[in-house]
């Protein structure tokens, strides 16, 4: 909101500098978003001079050499000038040596193209008056030679652009801000003194102009007042009023409209004036619109209304959208002579709803939405009556209509000195607190001492401070006026609280440490993804569950079910910019549909690709499926999941994020986690415009699953005697998973060993296909490690067991031992 | 015999020194000290030595034997050294770069978040976490945000359709809608409801605003909030925390100041400014860094804490904004593009 300094000075005698006032506004709790200067700034050594002669510069076509009389400021000067209009006889502003013009432009005696010059004649922009640089500023009215610029030009103004917090609707006006500044600078506040005080007992009564005011919804319109003014003459408003309105960005219209705006900017109370003769049936009815009812507002647009919207209507039609904007059918026009002046209170919620719904807002609706003090409304009406009579003539006639507004305001808050100091954590003297209250018109109506907490004040809250109703609210008022900059320093006291970081935080930290430790670059991508992308990863039902009701842009309409697409985006961006990228990772939330409901999961994902990598001078073995399996296993471990204990399933359509036959999944959301890894679908990656093959892995887990604490592991004893090793290769069908063979071997070997000693481990160490084996078969070679706890095994006993294992596996599985 | 022993040593020394392979060594060793070796043969002659000369001769033989053994040891050591040497290729060019990718890098948002968490951990804050999908109660109602507050408008906040269900995000009432949290303050509410005072948490996390993306706005961004609930917590304590945080982060000459402000969930409320002249790309003397205040009694009542007994403060700030200040980054979108030339600058 724009606030004029000149205007503020009507109510409070501010003599502080603009910087000090800005600072005051800031520490009173309002952000100063800008400070603009209107009119000329204060400049020294810039005086009135008259051009006596003009001659061409001998050495420059576009310059003139003038003699200029600056009278008592130094007599006749010779000045070189480039302006087209430096004609003899003009009175202009002359910047003499020593002047410092805006932009820190210092005027000195100088030589221009060999010609001495004793100063500069000024164009408007050179003295900070707008941006006009087309020629010299020619002064009218023959001002005295040598007079200072600021004595000749109309005084300027300073306009603050202030952001008003939503809790302070009382400050949406010059009076409101003046009240705050008066409190800050400890200056008296002078309210406008209205001549009209609502008394129309001796006035003529003109029920022929307005015979009734009816409010159908006192809920949405708790107060409606109407004053009649007859015999006015529409014309321009006075210059002083226009200057002020223009300073804060309003366009003057006519005296009546301008008064309405002026009083609104002064008091915060919106007003509206009707041409009394245009009110059909001479009635005002405040009612809800009928569904589909139409009105053409002052901005020339036809608006269709609904039954939730409040309007001001005459006997036939709506004439104003209440509190928002007037209609063209009832406004003041050049021939208006009789006015109805509306001053009303409309409910905030109702105004906001209608304003949003219609996409229509105004200075008036802005104020109603935030709240207008019903108990100050009449003062504003009286003020407007005064100003209308002053600027447009006419007289108030009866009757005065006032509907509602019957609930008197009274609020008192009791607060003690001790309470305020306890909340602040430092002492402010009682006297200073009392001064703060009083200067904000929070009048202390009663005070009495308490046993432990100093004086207890009963503070009367003014009607415009609806935001204050608890002792804690007064703490803030005291602190504001004390100055938040003066809060004394202290050291942090940290009494011990036992606790650990959230398990999700610990998990994210652990997996990020792991991946970054393995040379991955951590990325951060957006959570919201486009609809069509989800089809790659989840079913149509799941995609629907993940959709936002009100996306802002089309390509950010759904929650992400995976982190991999974001990583591919990052990969693609780097590739397209010619930046080598091969190892990328991310942690963050993903959203997984499960049984028709969504689950918010903590997730970690990574991608590995060779493409786009620098050409290394030494080649390394490329990453493959087992590289990503290794990483996913480690990430699962960080979540307390031992992947080796869970079965892996191939990922098979219908969604084509993963390459069939080169990817695998473990876990499921029914158990609280899922892992997927392998090669990304080649066609999908190609379609995305990403070069090369991309391996990826993702592990997602319910946050609550991470909370589960696992039982502490117990130490198991191990043998210090040597192991006995045997190798066994089995020829199996190509699709047979190695785990199946291994599991069968373990089972058989355990039985064969019996209680005598132990099978320590079985590990696959070779997979062979090709020469020497039939088509469709492969050979899996396992190393078996046997060991006894208390002794060295003999070859004989191991051989016996090993033979049993071979016999048994062939017998039970049909697999052949490869010799 | 004495001469024979001397001759043997004289012959053995150059011969053994010239050995290159292990088989040559074994053969030479056998030639001298094997069962049929030359020294063995000489030792066998000891029987023919007159008795009175035997002690002297025995000593001489032993000396010769020791000497020979040391020659053998030296020869073997030389062979072993040569063998190890043979395992090596030519000397490396240490100036060639490693062909391996890396090192990995943490995202700047992670670096800033973790640094803040470390700073706060030192004064007893633990890191809390909560869902990004929230409900109207936890995101707004519990934080004293009235039903018609503009922040709740569909224009500014992402909502889910009424039928959407999130099985592991609890609702307070069945009617309330799911939404994407607009601030991490919802974590404070969940923490207060699930625990009991005193509480001291920091909740970093991702938040969402329905806003145009540009150099300073992003559809999702990150916040970090602190909440402290205890007995007798004061405005001065809050200021002390902010002073501590930014002095830890930026050095002891850093200053903070409070400006009164308004937030629905704190009273009094402040905006926090930072004086950070030494930061890159900062022109103004004071820059706004976050908001804070004393927890409003209404919020305490909502979570069942008696405001007569408990008091507290809350502080919140944007992590992107902090990272931009710390590193001198001027476009928020860089955080979400993951250009490696960007990511590699902060490790």
Tab-separated table of C-alpha atoms in Angstrom, chain A residues 26-31 163 165-167 348-349 352 356 421-426 470 472-473 475-476 479-480 484-485 487-502 504-505 509 512-513 515-516 519-528 545-552 556 559-560 566 570 573-574 577 579-584 586-587 589 591 596-601 616-618 620 702-704, chain B residues 96-107 109-110 114 117 121 123-133 148-150 153-161 163-169 180 198-200 206 208 210-213 218-220 222 228 230 233-237 239-241 243-244 257-262 267-271 288 294 296-298 307 311 333 335-341 343-344:
chain	number	residue	atom	x	y	z
A	26	UNK	CA	10.094	-1.466	9.437
A	27	UNK	CA	10.512	-2.010	13.169
A	28	UNK	CA	6.859	-1.376	13.819
A	29	UNK	CA	6.361	-4.539	11.801
A	30	UNK	CA	5.622	-3.431	8.257
A	31	UNK	CA	7.878	-4.099	5.361
A	163	UNK	CA	3.297	-4.213	2.981
A	165	UNK	CA	0.466	-7.779	7.476
A	166	UNK	CA	-2.994	-9.395	7.463
A	167	UNK	CA	-3.407	-8.957	11.231
A	348	UNK	CA	-14.665	-10.416	5.172
A	349	UNK	CA	-15.311	-13.983	4.093
A	352	UNK	CA	-13.268	-12.519	-0.344
A	356	UNK	CA	-12.146	-14.552	-5.902
A	421	UNK	CA	9.031	-9.863	31.256
A	422	UNK	CA	8.727	-13.660	31.572
A	423	UNK	CA	7.753	-13.971	27.941
A	424	UNK	CA	10.436	-11.579	26.776
A	425	UNK	CA	13.206	-12.999	28.914
A	426	UNK	CA	14.407	-9.549	29.893
A	470	UNK	CA	-4.895	-11.941	25.032
A	472	UNK	CA	0.461	-12.447	24.890
A	473	UNK	CA	-0.795	-10.034	22.211
A	475	UNK	CA	3.682	-8.601	24.852
A	476	UNK	CA	4.166	-8.039	21.152
A	479	UNK	CA	8.192	-5.285	22.318
A	480	UNK	CA	7.396	-3.470	19.075
A	484	UNK	CA	13.145	-5.623	18.511
A	485	UNK	CA	16.661	-4.510	17.637
A	487	UNK	CA	16.553	-7.617	22.425
A	488	UNK	CA	19.634	-8.335	24.561
A	489	UNK	CA	22.063	-10.996	23.390
A	490	UNK	CA	22.322	-14.294	25.259
A	491	UNK	CA	23.947	-17.672	24.919
A	492	UNK	CA	21.882	-20.662	23.875
A	493	UNK	CA	20.890	-22.720	26.873
A	494	UNK	CA	20.396	-26.328	25.931
A	495	UNK	CA	19.168	-28.525	28.759
A	496	UNK	CA	19.755	-32.124	27.691
A	497	UNK	CA	16.957	-33.759	25.781
A	498	UNK	CA	17.556	-37.351	24.874
A	499	UNK	CA	16.708	-38.201	21.317
A	500	UNK	CA	18.035	-39.372	18.017
A	501	UNK	CA	17.409	-38.208	14.496
A	502	UNK	CA	14.402	-39.643	12.716
A	504	UNK	CA	14.227	-41.702	7.678
A	505	UNK	CA	16.851	-39.008	8.163
A	509	UNK	CA	22.158	-39.987	5.312
A	512	UNK	CA	23.718	-40.936	0.401
A	513	UNK	CA	27.044	-41.447	2.158
A	515	UNK	CA	26.504	-43.706	-2.966
A	516	UNK	CA	28.588	-40.555	-2.824
A	519	UNK	CA	31.461	-41.835	-6.785
A	520	UNK	CA	27.803	-41.013	-7.450
A	521	UNK	CA	26.685	-37.410	-7.836
A	522	UNK	CA	23.675	-36.634	-5.707
A	523	UNK	CA	20.820	-35.004	-7.626
A	524	UNK	CA	17.582	-33.320	-6.577
A	525	UNK	CA	14.569	-33.487	-8.882
A	526	UNK	CA	10.969	-32.314	-8.653
A	527	UNK	CA	8.347	-34.512	-7.004
A	528	UNK	CA	5.631	-33.692	-9.518
A	545	UNK	CA	-4.534	-42.251	-7.530
A	546	UNK	CA	-1.355	-40.181	-7.773
A	547	UNK	CA	-2.991	-37.272	-9.620
A	548	UNK	CA	-3.335	-33.821	-8.084
A	549	UNK	CA	-6.766	-32.222	-8.068
A	550	UNK	CA	-5.387	-28.839	-9.144
A	551	UNK	CA	-2.046	-29.091	-10.941
A	552	UNK	CA	-0.476	-25.768	-11.849
A	556	UNK	CA	3.712	-31.414	-13.062
A	559	UNK	CA	3.251	-37.549	-7.639
A	560	UNK	CA	6.329	-39.470	-8.674
A	566	UNK	CA	14.118	-37.546	-12.573
A	570	UNK	CA	19.335	-35.076	-15.192
A	573	UNK	CA	20.360	-32.565	-19.540
A	574	UNK	CA	24.037	-33.284	-18.969
A	577	UNK	CA	25.054	-29.942	-22.676
A	579	UNK	CA	28.840	-32.797	-19.875
A	580	UNK	CA	30.114	-36.274	-19.027
A	581	UNK	CA	27.787	-37.925	-16.513
A	582	UNK	CA	27.737	-41.574	-15.585
A	583	UNK	CA	26.830	-42.042	-11.921
A	584	UNK	CA	23.804	-40.183	-10.538
A	586	UNK	CA	18.909	-39.262	-5.421
A	587	UNK	CA	17.019	-39.792	-2.193
A	589	UNK	CA	9.869	-39.467	-1.280
A	591	UNK	CA	4.436	-42.580	-3.819
A	596	UNK	CA	-6.134	-48.869	-4.147
A	597	UNK	CA	-4.375	-46.655	-1.623
A	598	UNK	CA	-1.204	-44.644	-1.898
A	599	UNK	CA	1.808	-45.149	0.316
A	600	UNK	CA	4.337	-42.410	0.919
A	601	UNK	CA	7.749	-44.081	0.946
A	616	UNK	CA	39.323	-42.482	-20.454
A	617	UNK	CA	42.917	-43.198	-21.472
A	618	UNK	CA	42.591	-46.519	-19.637
A	620	UNK	CA	37.681	-50.198	-17.146
A	702	UNK	CA	7.705	-47.197	4.338
A	703	UNK	CA	9.039	-44.662	6.841
A	704	UNK	CA	7.351	-46.561	9.672
B	96	UNK	CA	48.013	-39.223	-15.602
B	97	UNK	CA	44.415	-38.813	-14.317
B	98	UNK	CA	42.545	-41.726	-12.807
B	99	UNK	CA	40.177	-43.129	-15.402
B	100	UNK	CA	37.632	-43.855	-12.676
B	101	UNK	CA	34.674	-41.522	-12.270
B	102	UNK	CA	34.511	-39.402	-9.223
B	103	UNK	CA	34.769	-38.444	-6.556
B	104	UNK	CA	31.060	-38.399	-5.845
B	105	UNK	CA	29.439	-35.203	-4.674
B	106	UNK	CA	26.713	-34.247	-2.260
B	107	UNK	CA	24.032	-31.926	-3.582
B	109	UNK	CA	21.027	-28.568	-0.608
B	110	UNK	CA	22.198	-31.653	1.270
B	114	UNK	CA	23.406	-31.243	7.015
B	117	UNK	CA	21.446	-29.984	11.346
B	121	UNK	CA	22.430	-30.968	16.971
B	123	UNK	CA	22.496	-27.470	21.058
B	124	UNK	CA	20.238	-30.458	21.478
B	125	UNK	CA	17.942	-30.408	18.444
B	126	UNK	CA	17.194	-33.783	16.878
B	127	UNK	CA	16.114	-34.106	13.285
B	128	UNK	CA	12.421	-34.907	12.813
B	129	UNK	CA	10.672	-36.026	9.670
B	130	UNK	CA	7.100	-36.210	8.467
B	131	UNK	CA	5.006	-36.885	5.396
B	132	UNK	CA	5.057	-34.539	2.410
B	133	UNK	CA	1.461	-35.421	1.660
B	148	UNK	CA	-10.892	-19.047	4.676
B	149	UNK	CA	-7.233	-18.019	4.856
B	150	UNK	CA	-5.823	-17.244	1.392
B	153	UNK	CA	-6.898	-21.470	-1.412
B	154	UNK	CA	-6.746	-23.939	-4.285
B	155	UNK	CA	-4.977	-21.177	-6.133
B	156	UNK	CA	-1.969	-21.473	-3.826
B	157	UNK	CA	-1.953	-25.009	-2.450
B	158	UNK	CA	-1.893	-28.372	-4.245
B	159	UNK	CA	-4.803	-30.602	-3.220
B	160	UNK	CA	-5.709	-34.200	-3.982
B	161	UNK	CA	-9.187	-35.255	-5.059
B	163	UNK	CA	-11.412	-39.727	-3.081
B	164	UNK	CA	-7.611	-39.987	-2.804
B	165	UNK	CA	-6.306	-42.088	0.014
B	166	UNK	CA	-2.846	-42.245	1.521
B	167	UNK	CA	-2.728	-45.293	3.743
B	168	UNK	CA	0.250	-44.197	5.823
B	169	UNK	CA	-0.659	-40.512	6.259
B	180	UNK	CA	0.989	-31.266	-0.453
B	198	UNK	CA	9.926	-30.811	26.428
B	199	UNK	CA	10.614	-31.070	22.706
B	200	UNK	CA	13.520	-29.781	20.669
B	206	UNK	CA	10.402	-30.554	0.957
B	208	UNK	CA	5.114	-27.250	-2.190
B	210	UNK	CA	1.298	-23.581	-6.384
B	211	UNK	CA	3.448	-20.888	-7.932
B	212	UNK	CA	5.095	-19.929	-11.182
B	213	UNK	CA	8.641	-21.198	-11.487
B	218	UNK	CA	10.067	-23.263	-7.556
B	219	UNK	CA	7.061	-25.622	-7.468
B	220	UNK	CA	8.760	-27.470	-4.681
B	222	UNK	CA	12.940	-27.026	0.949
B	228	UNK	CA	11.552	-25.831	21.024
B	230	UNK	CA	9.819	-26.240	27.373
B	233	UNK	CA	11.127	-20.266	26.934
B	234	UNK	CA	11.558	-16.577	26.052
B	235	UNK	CA	11.953	-14.210	23.119
B	236	UNK	CA	15.502	-13.693	24.276
B	237	UNK	CA	16.160	-17.452	24.009
B	239	UNK	CA	17.147	-14.492	19.565
B	240	UNK	CA	20.057	-16.323	21.184
B	241	UNK	CA	19.363	-19.369	19.011
B	243	UNK	CA	22.514	-15.526	16.801
B	244	UNK	CA	24.118	-18.885	17.527
B	257	UNK	CA	18.015	-8.772	13.808
B	258	UNK	CA	14.300	-9.300	14.362
B	259	UNK	CA	11.582	-7.301	12.699
B	260	UNK	CA	8.061	-7.683	14.093
B	261	UNK	CA	5.842	-9.584	11.686
B	262	UNK	CA	2.726	-11.713	11.631
B	267	UNK	CA	2.865	-14.588	18.866
B	268	UNK	CA	4.874	-12.467	18.882
B	269	UNK	CA	6.248	-13.130	15.411
B	270	UNK	CA	9.354	-11.840	13.707
B	271	UNK	CA	11.127	-11.846	10.426
B	288	UNK	CA	15.765	-11.457	5.102
B	294	UNK	CA	6.906	-17.701	20.128
B	296	UNK	CA	0.949	-19.194	19.855
B	297	UNK	CA	-1.034	-20.454	22.865
B	298	UNK	CA	-3.800	-21.532	20.468
B	307	UNK	CA	-0.072	-22.878	27.479
B	311	UNK	CA	6.056	-22.129	26.144
B	333	UNK	CA	16.339	-23.691	-10.922
B	335	UNK	CA	19.291	-26.848	-7.862
B	336	UNK	CA	16.868	-28.991	-9.852
B	337	UNK	CA	18.741	-29.318	-13.134
B	338	UNK	CA	21.676	-31.260	-11.749
B	339	UNK	CA	24.184	-30.067	-14.315
B	340	UNK	CA	27.392	-31.746	-13.142
B	341	UNK	CA	29.324	-28.539	-13.680
B	343	UNK	CA	27.030	-30.152	-8.651
B	344	UNK	CA	30.804	-30.547	-8.649
